[in-house]
Structures are given as structure tokens and as C-alpha cells.
PDB file of C-alpha atoms in Angstrom:
ATOM      1  CA  MET K   1     -82.557 -28.713  46.925  1.00  0.00           C
ATOM      2  CA  LYS K   2     -82.323 -24.972  48.276  1.00  0.00           C
ATOM      3  CA  ILE K   3     -81.597 -24.263  51.801  1.00  0.00           C
ATOM      4  CA  ALA K   4     -81.906 -20.951  53.397  1.00  0.00           C
ATOM      5  CA  ALA K   5     -79.383 -19.708  56.068  1.00  0.00           C
ATOM      6  CA  PRO K   6     -79.652 -20.620  58.948  1.00  0.00           C
ATOM      7  CA  LEU K   7     -83.225 -21.737  60.189  1.00  0.00           C
ATOM      8  CA  LEU K   8     -85.053 -22.779  57.319  1.00  0.00           C
ATOM      9  CA  ALA K   9     -83.750 -26.458  57.535  1.00  0.00           C
ATOM     10  CA  SER K  10     -85.128 -26.494  61.204  1.00  0.00           C
ATOM     11  CA  LEU K  11     -88.715 -25.623  60.168  1.00  0.00           C
ATOM     12  CA  SER K  12     -88.721 -27.999  57.410  1.00  0.00           C
ATOM     13  CA  LEU K  13     -88.657 -31.013  59.780  1.00  0.00           C
ATOM     14  CA  ALA K  14     -91.573 -33.203  60.859  1.00  0.00           C
ATOM     15  CA  CYS K  15     -93.619 -31.316  63.581  1.00  0.00           C
ATOM     16  CA  GLY K  16     -92.484 -33.900  66.224  1.00  0.00           C
ATOM     17  CA  ALA K  17     -89.095 -32.623  66.054  1.00  0.00           C
ATOM     18  CA  HIS K  18     -90.061 -29.022  67.741  1.00  0.00           C
ATOM     19  CA  ALA K  19     -89.707 -30.815  71.088  1.00  0.00           C
ATOM     20  CA  GLN K  20     -86.260 -31.825  70.704  1.00  0.00           C
ATOM     21  CA  GLN K  21     -82.837 -29.674  71.395  1.00  0.00           C
ATOM     22  CA  ALA K  22     -81.370 -28.192  68.124  1.00  0.00           C
ATOM     23  CA  ILE K  23     -78.218 -29.487  66.817  1.00  0.00           C
ATOM     24  CA  VAL K  24     -75.930 -26.081  65.730  1.00  0.00           C
ATOM     25  CA  PHE K  25     -73.863 -26.593  63.000  1.00  0.00           C
ATOM     26  CA  SER K  26     -70.804 -24.831  61.788  1.00  0.00           C
ATOM     27  CA  THR K  27     -68.865 -24.695  58.668  1.00  0.00           C
ATOM     28  CA  GLU K  28     -66.384 -22.607  56.540  1.00  0.00           C
ATOM     29  CA  SER K  29     -66.843 -20.917  53.295  1.00  0.00           C
ATOM     30  CA  TYR K  30     -65.196 -23.570  50.755  1.00  0.00           C
ATOM     31  CA  PRO K  31     -66.964 -23.809  47.515  1.00  0.00           C
ATOM     32  CA  PRO K  32     -68.135 -26.326  46.102  1.00  0.00           C
ATOM     33  CA  PHE K  33     -68.333 -27.924  49.386  1.00  0.00           C
ATOM     34  CA  SER K  34     -70.062 -25.148  51.687  1.00  0.00           C
ATOM     35  CA  TYR K  35     -70.745 -21.729  50.491  1.00  0.00           C
ATOM     36  CA  GLN K  36     -73.258 -18.698  50.723  1.00  0.00           C
ATOM     37  CA  GLU K  37     -75.383 -17.990  47.621  1.00  0.00           C
ATOM     38  CA  PRO K  38     -75.941 -14.398  46.895  1.00  0.00           C
ATOM     39  CA  GLY K  39     -79.797 -14.436  48.109  1.00  0.00           C
ATOM     40  CA  GLY K  40     -78.359 -16.100  51.639  1.00  0.00           C
ATOM     41  CA  ASN K  41     -79.289 -19.384  51.140  1.00  0.00           C
ATOM     42  CA  TYR K  42     -76.459 -22.052  51.985  1.00  0.00           C
ATOM     43  CA  ARG K  43     -75.360 -24.600  49.504  1.00  0.00           C
ATOM     44  CA  GLY K  44     -72.670 -27.213  48.995  1.00  0.00           C
ATOM     45  CA  VAL K  45     -71.741 -31.119  48.859  1.00  0.00           C
ATOM     46  CA  GLY K  46     -71.361 -31.083  52.689  1.00  0.00           C
ATOM     47  CA  ILE K  47     -74.442 -28.814  53.334  1.00  0.00           C
ATOM     48  CA  ASP K  48     -76.723 -30.797  50.962  1.00  0.00           C
ATOM     49  CA  GLN K  49     -75.733 -33.953  52.803  1.00  0.00           C
ATOM     50  CA  VAL K  50     -76.143 -32.697  56.214  1.00  0.00           C
ATOM     51  CA  ASP K  51     -79.710 -31.497  55.494  1.00  0.00           C
ATOM     52  CA  ILE K  52     -80.833 -35.035  54.399  1.00  0.00           C
ATOM     53  CA  ILE K  53     -78.984 -36.582  57.679  1.00  0.00           C
ATOM     54  CA  MET K  54     -80.557 -34.420  59.840  1.00  0.00           C
ATOM     55  CA  GLN K  55     -84.248 -35.055  58.206  1.00  0.00           C
ATOM     56  CA  ASP K  56     -83.634 -38.479  58.469  1.00  0.00           C
ATOM     57  CA  ALA K  57     -82.489 -38.202  61.908  1.00  0.00           C
ATOM     58  CA  GLY K  58     -85.680 -36.204  62.874  1.00  0.00           C
ATOM     59  CA  THR K  59     -83.651 -33.699  64.783  1.00  0.00           C
ATOM     60  CA  PRO K  60     -83.811 -29.634  64.002  1.00  0.00           C
ATOM     61  CA  TYR K  61     -80.784 -27.721  63.417  1.00  0.00           C
ATOM     62  CA  THR K  62     -79.278 -24.445  62.931  1.00  0.00           C
ATOM     63  CA  LEU K  63     -76.348 -23.768  60.386  1.00  0.00           C
ATOM     64  CA  GLU K  64     -73.788 -20.880  60.012  1.00  0.00           C
ATOM     65  CA  ILE K  65     -70.860 -20.237  58.118  1.00  0.00           C
ATOM     66  CA  MET K  66     -67.746 -18.698  59.470  1.00  0.00           C
ATOM     67  CA  PRO K  67     -63.746 -18.702  59.860  1.00  0.00           C
ATOM     68  CA  TRP K  68     -62.773 -22.279  60.142  1.00  0.00           C
ATOM     69  CA  ALA K  69     -60.976 -21.618  63.563  1.00  0.00           C
ATOM     70  CA  ARG K  70     -63.807 -20.599  64.910  1.00  0.00           C
ATOM     71  CA  ALA K  71     -66.271 -23.128  63.686  1.00  0.00           C
ATOM     72  CA  ILE K  72     -64.107 -25.952  64.849  1.00  0.00           C
ATOM     73  CA  ALA K  73     -63.378 -24.451  68.278  1.00  0.00           C
ATOM     74  CA  MET K  74     -67.385 -23.864  68.722  1.00  0.00           C
ATOM     75  CA  ALA K  75     -67.714 -27.590  68.339  1.00  0.00           C
ATOM     76  CA  GLU K  76     -65.118 -28.719  70.666  1.00  0.00           C
ATOM     77  CA  THR K  77     -66.100 -26.315  73.581  1.00  0.00           C
ATOM     78  CA  GLN K  78     -69.871 -26.123  72.984  1.00  0.00           C
ATOM     79  CA  SER K  79     -72.468 -28.582  73.898  1.00  0.00           C
ATOM     80  CA  MET K  80     -74.583 -29.530  71.089  1.00  0.00           C
ATOM     81  CA  HIS K  81     -72.474 -28.270  68.423  1.00  0.00           C
ATOM     82  CA  CYS K  82     -70.976 -30.090  65.366  1.00  0.00           C
ATOM     83  CA  VAL K  83     -68.548 -28.682  62.553  1.00  0.00           C
ATOM     84  CA  PHE K  84     -68.212 -29.833  58.964  1.00  0.00           C
ATOM     85  CA  ALA K  85     -66.175 -30.946  56.929  1.00  0.00           C
ATOM     86  CA  ALA K  86     -63.489 -31.746  59.614  1.00  0.00           C
ATOM     87  CA  ALA K  87     -60.358 -33.924  58.806  1.00  0.00           C
ATOM     88  CA  ARG K  88     -60.516 -37.109  61.039  1.00  0.00           C
ATOM     89  CA  THR K  89     -56.898 -36.871  62.228  1.00  0.00           C
ATOM     90  CA  PRO K  90     -55.254 -38.899  65.164  1.00  0.00           C
ATOM     91  CA  ASP K  91     -54.938 -35.461  67.045  1.00  0.00           C
ATOM     92  CA  ARG K  92     -58.637 -34.558  66.563  1.00  0.00           C
ATOM     93  CA  GLU K  93     -59.812 -38.114  66.986  1.00  0.00           C
ATOM     94  CA  PRO K  94     -60.359 -38.229  70.995  1.00  0.00           C
ATOM     95  CA  ARG K  95     -61.538 -34.895  70.914  1.00  0.00           C
ATOM     96  CA  PHE K  96     -64.923 -35.356  68.875  1.00  0.00           C
ATOM     97  CA  LYS K  97     -67.681 -37.880  68.168  1.00  0.00           C
ATOM     98  CA  TRP K  98     -67.318 -38.362  64.592  1.00  0.00           C
ATOM     99  CA  VAL K  99     -69.690 -39.241  61.367  1.00  0.00           C
ATOM    100  CA  VAL K 100     -67.733 -39.802  58.523  1.00  0.00           C
ATOM    101  CA  PRO K 101     -67.132 -40.047  55.297  1.00  0.00           C
ATOM    102  CA  LEU K 102     -69.014 -36.877  53.824  1.00  0.00           C
ATOM    103  CA  PHE K 103     -66.355 -37.416  51.146  1.00  0.00           C
ATOM    104  CA  ILE K 104     -62.616 -38.757  50.934  1.00  0.00           C
ATOM    105  CA  ASP K 105     -60.455 -35.893  50.203  1.00  0.00           C
ATOM    106  CA  ARG K 106     -57.216 -35.859  48.356  1.00  0.00           C
ATOM    107  CA  ASN K 107     -55.514 -32.718  49.113  1.00  0.00           C
ATOM    108  CA  ILE K 108     -52.814 -31.178  46.792  1.00  0.00           C
ATOM    109  CA  LEU K 109     -50.397 -28.682  46.384  1.00  0.00           C
ATOM    110  CA  VAL K 110     -51.037 -25.852  43.815  1.00  0.00           C
ATOM    111  CA  ARG K 111     -48.999 -23.049  42.415  1.00  0.00           C
ATOM    112  CA  HIS K 112     -50.054 -19.950  40.486  1.00  0.00           C
ATOM    113  CA  ALA K 113     -50.017 -20.871  36.929  1.00  0.00           C
ATOM    114  CA  GLY K 114     -46.524 -20.007  35.179  1.00  0.00           C
ATOM    115  CA  SER K 115     -45.017 -20.020  38.708  1.00  0.00           C
ATOM    116  CA  LYS K 116     -41.487 -21.539  38.728  1.00  0.00           C
ATOM    117  CA  ALA K 117     -42.578 -23.245  41.864  1.00  0.00           C
ATOM    118  CA  ALA K 118     -41.628 -26.917  41.181  1.00  0.00           C
ATOM    119  CA  ALA K 119     -41.892 -30.131  43.291  1.00  0.00           C
ATOM    120  CA  THR K 120     -41.930 -33.828  42.480  1.00  0.00           C
ATOM    121  CA  THR K 121     -41.820 -35.013  46.338  1.00  0.00           C
ATOM    122  CA  LEU K 122     -42.980 -33.333  49.640  1.00  0.00           C
ATOM    123  CA  ASP K 123     -39.209 -32.513  50.604  1.00  0.00           C
ATOM    124  CA  GLU K 124     -38.522 -30.674  47.434  1.00  0.00           C
ATOM    125  CA  ALA K 125     -41.882 -28.663  48.067  1.00  0.00           C
ATOM    126  CA  LYS K 126     -40.288 -27.421  51.420  1.00  0.00           C
ATOM    127  CA  GLN K 127     -38.001 -25.118  49.832  1.00  0.00           C
ATOM    128  CA  TYR K 128     -41.162 -22.979  49.017  1.00  0.00           C
ATOM    129  CA  THR K 129     -43.214 -20.624  51.072  1.00  0.00           C
ATOM    130  CA  VAL K 130     -46.854 -22.514  51.627  1.00  0.00           C
ATOM    131  CA  GLY K 131     -49.917 -20.768  52.838  1.00  0.00           C
ATOM    132  CA  THR K 132     -52.962 -22.262  54.621  1.00  0.00           C
ATOM    133  CA  HIS K 133     -55.712 -20.903  56.780  1.00  0.00           C
ATOM    134  CA  ARG K 134     -55.689 -21.307  60.869  1.00  0.00           C
ATOM    135  CA  ALA K 135     -56.451 -24.248  62.479  1.00  0.00           C
ATOM    136  CA  ASP K 136     -57.270 -26.107  59.396  1.00  0.00           C
ATOM    137  CA  TYR K 137     -55.901 -29.635  59.240  1.00  0.00           C
ATOM    138  CA  THR K 138     -53.297 -28.724  56.867  1.00  0.00           C
ATOM    139  CA  GLU K 139     -51.505 -26.314  58.885  1.00  0.00           C
ATOM    140  CA  GLY K 140     -50.969 -29.315  61.174  1.00  0.00           C
ATOM    141  CA  LEU K 141     -49.712 -31.605  58.339  1.00  0.00           C
ATOM    142  CA  LEU K 142     -47.238 -28.931  56.993  1.00  0.00           C
ATOM    143  CA  LYS K 143     -45.947 -28.734  60.571  1.00  0.00           C
ATOM    144  CA  SER K 144     -45.723 -32.475  61.069  1.00  0.00           C
ATOM    145  CA  PHE K 145     -44.170 -32.852  57.701  1.00  0.00           C
ATOM    146  CA  GLY K 146     -41.559 -30.305  58.377  1.00  0.00           C
ATOM    147  CA  PHE K 147     -42.456 -27.500  56.163  1.00  0.00           C
ATOM    148  CA  PRO K 148     -40.337 -24.588  57.356  1.00  0.00           C
ATOM    149  CA  LYS K 149     -41.849 -21.580  55.543  1.00  0.00           C
ATOM    150  CA  ILE K 150     -45.635 -21.812  56.642  1.00  0.00           C
ATOM    151  CA  ASP K 151     -47.914 -18.619  55.988  1.00  0.00           C
ATOM    152  CA  LEU K 152     -51.115 -18.517  57.832  1.00  0.00           C
ATOM    153  CA  SER K 153     -54.400 -16.627  56.846  1.00  0.00           C
ATOM    154  CA  ALA K 154     -57.693 -16.145  58.442  1.00  0.00           C
ATOM    155  CA  ASN K 155     -59.259 -17.831  55.450  1.00  0.00           C
ATOM    156  CA  VAL K 156     -58.810 -20.110  52.294  1.00  0.00           C
ATOM    157  CA  ASP K 157     -59.895 -17.047  50.199  1.00  0.00           C
ATOM    158  CA  THR K 158     -57.301 -15.120  51.639  1.00  0.00           C
ATOM    159  CA  THR K 159     -54.879 -17.598  50.909  1.00  0.00           C
ATOM    160  CA  LEU K 160     -55.980 -18.276  47.295  1.00  0.00           C
ATOM    161  CA  ARG K 161     -55.433 -14.538  46.896  1.00  0.00           C
ATOM    162  CA  LYS K 162     -52.152 -14.346  48.404  1.00  0.00           C
ATOM    163  CA  LEU K 163     -51.192 -17.415  45.700  1.00  0.00           C
ATOM    164  CA  LEU K 164     -52.366 -15.509  42.765  1.00  0.00           C
ATOM    165  CA  GLN K 165     -50.506 -12.250  43.906  1.00  0.00           C
ATOM    166  CA  ASP K 166     -47.187 -14.407  44.053  1.00  0.00           C
ATOM    167  CA  ARG K 167     -46.946 -13.711  47.788  1.00  0.00           C
ATOM    168  CA  ILE K 168     -46.679 -17.161  48.546  1.00  0.00           C
ATOM    169  CA  ASP K 169     -45.694 -20.017  46.508  1.00  0.00           C
ATOM    170  CA  LEU K 170     -47.946 -22.983  47.132  1.00  0.00           C
ATOM    171  CA  MET K 171     -51.125 -23.848  48.882  1.00  0.00           C
ATOM    172  CA  PRO K 172     -52.591 -27.228  49.904  1.00  0.00           C
ATOM    173  CA  MET K 173     -56.256 -27.502  48.391  1.00  0.00           C
ATOM    174  CA  SER K 174     -58.989 -30.212  48.118  1.00  0.00           C
ATOM    175  CA  GLU K 175     -58.820 -31.740  44.636  1.00  0.00           C
ATOM    176  CA  GLY K 176     -62.344 -31.069  44.312  1.00  0.00           C
ATOM    177  CA  VAL K 177     -61.980 -27.399  45.028  1.00  0.00           C
ATOM    178  CA  TYR K 178     -59.175 -27.472  42.485  1.00  0.00           C
ATOM    179  CA  GLN K 179     -61.491 -29.026  40.047  1.00  0.00           C
ATOM    180  CA  LYS K 180     -64.209 -26.183  40.342  1.00  0.00           C
ATOM    181  CA  LEU K 181     -61.784 -23.438  40.537  1.00  0.00           C
ATOM    182  CA  LYS K 182     -59.977 -24.609  37.210  1.00  0.00           C
ATOM    183  CA  ALA K 183     -63.674 -25.051  35.885  1.00  0.00           C
ATOM    184  CA  ASP K 184     -64.271 -21.156  36.584  1.00  0.00           C
ATOM    185  CA  GLY K 185     -61.093 -20.130  35.162  1.00  0.00           C
ATOM    186  CA  THR K 186     -58.746 -19.495  38.045  1.00  0.00           C
ATOM    187  CA  PRO K 187     -55.137 -19.498  36.843  1.00  0.00           C
ATOM    188  CA  ILE K 188     -53.646 -22.228  39.234  1.00  0.00           C
ATOM    189  CA  GLU K 189     -52.000 -25.724  38.462  1.00  0.00           C
ATOM    190  CA  LYS K 190     -51.235 -28.793  40.542  1.00  0.00           C
ATOM    191  CA  VAL K 191     -48.023 -29.540  41.853  1.00  0.00           C
ATOM    192  CA  ILE K 192     -48.056 -32.660  43.720  1.00  0.00           C
ATOM    193  CA  LEU K 193     -50.231 -34.959  45.961  1.00  0.00           C
ATOM    194  CA  PHE K 194     -50.273 -33.624  49.604  1.00  0.00           C
ATOM    195  CA  SER K 195     -52.531 -35.959  51.697  1.00  0.00           C
ATOM    196  CA  GLU K 196     -55.577 -38.069  51.839  1.00  0.00           C
ATOM    197  CA  GLN K 197     -58.322 -37.604  54.422  1.00  0.00           C
ATOM    198  CA  HIS K 198     -61.755 -38.726  55.420  1.00  0.00           C
ATOM    199  CA  LEU K 199     -63.650 -35.362  56.099  1.00  0.00           C
ATOM    200  CA  GLY K 200     -66.802 -35.619  58.198  1.00  0.00           C
ATOM    201  CA  ILE K 201     -69.112 -34.154  60.945  1.00  0.00           C
ATOM    202  CA  ALA K 202     -66.985 -33.665  64.253  1.00  0.00           C
ATOM    203  CA  CYS K 203     -69.483 -33.252  67.014  1.00  0.00           C
ATOM    204  CA  ASN K 204     -68.820 -32.179  70.600  1.00  0.00           C
ATOM    205  CA  PRO K 205     -68.670 -35.182  72.895  1.00  0.00           C
ATOM    206  CA  ASP K 206     -72.116 -34.201  74.736  1.00  0.00           C
ATOM    207  CA  VAL K 207     -74.062 -34.826  71.501  1.00  0.00           C
ATOM    208  CA  PRO K 208     -75.926 -37.988  72.472  1.00  0.00           C
ATOM    209  CA  ASP K 209     -74.591 -41.403  71.490  1.00  0.00           C
ATOM    210  CA  ASP K 210     -78.076 -42.421  69.984  1.00  0.00           C
ATOM    211  CA  LEU K 211     -77.892 -39.306  67.901  1.00  0.00           C
ATOM    212  CA  ILE K 212     -74.430 -39.779  66.452  1.00  0.00           C
ATOM    213  CA  ALA K 213     -75.684 -43.240  65.427  1.00  0.00           C
ATOM    214  CA  ARG K 214     -78.843 -41.874  63.686  1.00  0.00           C
ATOM    215  CA  MET K 215     -76.570 -39.505  61.800  1.00  0.00           C
ATOM    216  CA  GLN K 216     -74.043 -42.166  60.845  1.00  0.00           C
ATOM    217  CA  ALA K 217     -76.836 -44.327  59.520  1.00  0.00           C
ATOM    218  CA  GLY K 218     -78.257 -41.570  57.415  1.00  0.00           C
ATOM    219  CA  LEU K 219     -74.939 -40.990  56.091  1.00  0.00           C
ATOM    220  CA  ASP K 220     -74.524 -44.748  55.475  1.00  0.00           C
ATOM    221  CA  ARG K 221     -77.676 -44.871  53.365  1.00  0.00           C
ATOM    222  CA  LEU K 222     -76.547 -41.505  51.566  1.00  0.00           C
ATOM    223  CA  ILE K 223     -73.811 -43.602  50.226  1.00  0.00           C
ATOM    224  CA  LYS K 224     -75.153 -47.085  49.709  1.00  0.00           C
ATOM    225  CA  ASP K 225     -78.047 -45.483  47.826  1.00  0.00           C
ATOM    226  CA  GLY K 226     -75.356 -43.652  45.388  1.00  0.00           C
ATOM    227  CA  ILE K 227     -77.025 -40.225  46.758  1.00  0.00           C
ATOM    228  CA  GLN K 228     -73.633 -39.275  47.934  1.00  0.00           C
ATOM    229  CA  LYS K 229     -72.025 -39.599  44.635  1.00  0.00           C
ATOM    230  CA  ALA K 230     -75.088 -37.706  42.675  1.00  0.00           C
ATOM    231  CA  ILE K 231     -74.684 -34.692  45.044  1.00  0.00           C
ATOM    232  CA  LEU K 232     -71.067 -34.561  44.367  1.00  0.00           C
ATOM    233  CA  LYS K 233     -71.503 -34.956  40.651  1.00  0.00           C
ATOM    234  CA  ARG K 234     -74.016 -32.096  40.756  1.00  0.00           C
ATOM    235  CA  TYR K 235     -71.352 -29.988  42.184  1.00  0.00           C
ATOM    236  CA  GLY K 236     -68.951 -30.817  39.385  1.00  0.00           C
ATOM    237  CA  ILE K 237     -67.136 -33.362  41.222  1.00  0.00           C
ATOM    238  CA  ASP K 238     -67.616 -36.959  39.358  1.00  0.00           C
ATOM    239  CA  GLU K 239     -66.653 -39.362  42.249  1.00  0.00           C
ATOM    240  CA  ILE K 240     -65.009 -39.273  45.804  1.00  0.00           C
ATOM    241  CA  GLN K 241     -61.367 -39.147  45.153  1.00  0.00           C
TER     242      GLN K 241
END
């Protein structure tokens, strides 16, 4: 499947969908879950699933990749907007309508390969400077866990660059992303499990309940029929962790 950014998916739907109001989706650049190819096409584990879900729902949509803080703010404040892949945390639960799970994410703390940063518990990890990007759920987790030294960046790429330059000691990262980066030769090492979260589509409360129900039914079919697992495998993730 090849998806053009951001309007091709809308044009590929059945002709009866043109009278419906399009859903606006936003996400961040976070390979292999969502990213833009050099030619401009959007791809990734989350994007491929959203495309199938929305075609099944018979609803047109547009999609844009942007910094995460802006993406989730748009979904919270603008009608007919959704964001993915958002962690379904207790704080976010009442602020959105949810379609889950696009995947179950094990998040780990990683270090620059060869770094002396070492920990066997989260308490031991608190001695280090830990970086993440603004408005990501890991920022809230780090604060709630009592990490005293948190370095915030605009996006995950900047945080990773800081890690590789030894400007921070650790960063939380999806295990699927870690697997992809390791396979590509990025010099990082797993330190410790950080958290486990259900990630999914978070929609503005104004999105109609019947559409949310159709989207959830489509995702449920993806999971039941093994399509979600096949998509994960296609991007180098053997199974939902």
C-alpha cells in the first residue's frame, strides 16, 4: 500500500463518501509507525492501519505529519480532528474519543552505545538526564515517576540526536522504533523497561459516536483477521509487544 500525502486517501474512497465531512488526521514523524518518504508519500504501521480503517468506515480523510505537541493540540481543540498514535493515559482518557489499539507499545529507556549510563530500576535511572519531546506521554510519565532531570525537545529526532551526541544520558523509546534503529545500525542500547501503553487514535469529542464505532469495528477486524500483525511484520516488528 502506498499513500500520498495528504489528500490521495480521500480520493480513493467510494464515490458516495464525497458528501461526508472529512476527518482531519495528524501524526508525528516516528518511523516505522509514521513517516514521509522522499517522494512525499506517507507510510508506517499507524498510517497503513488508519487508511484501511477509514476506507472501511466509508469516510474521507486528510493526513498531515507535524510536531507532536501541535498534532495532539489540534485533535483536542478542533472539531472533526483526530491524532495518532496517542497513548491512552488516565489524564488523556476524558479529553478524547478513542479507537484502540493500533499497537500495544512497550517503551524502554535507551542509551548511546558504550555509555556508562546504567540502571536496573527506574529509581536508579533517576540519577541521569533523560530526554523526550514536548507533549509526548513519556514527558508526563517521567514527571509522575519523579525524574528530576528531564530535557525536552521539539521532536523525537532532536532527542535522539542529543543522545548520540551525549548531551543527554537516556531517552524513552518505543521498542518497535528501537528494533528499527538497531537494524539500521544506530548505536543505541536498551537499558530498562520504562512503561507499557495502549496506543491508538484519539479524536475530538465532536467526532460523531457512530463514526467512532465504525472506526473501532474496522480496527477490531484488522486485529481479528491478522492484518494488524501482518502490517507490523512488514515494518520489521514481529508482533505487538
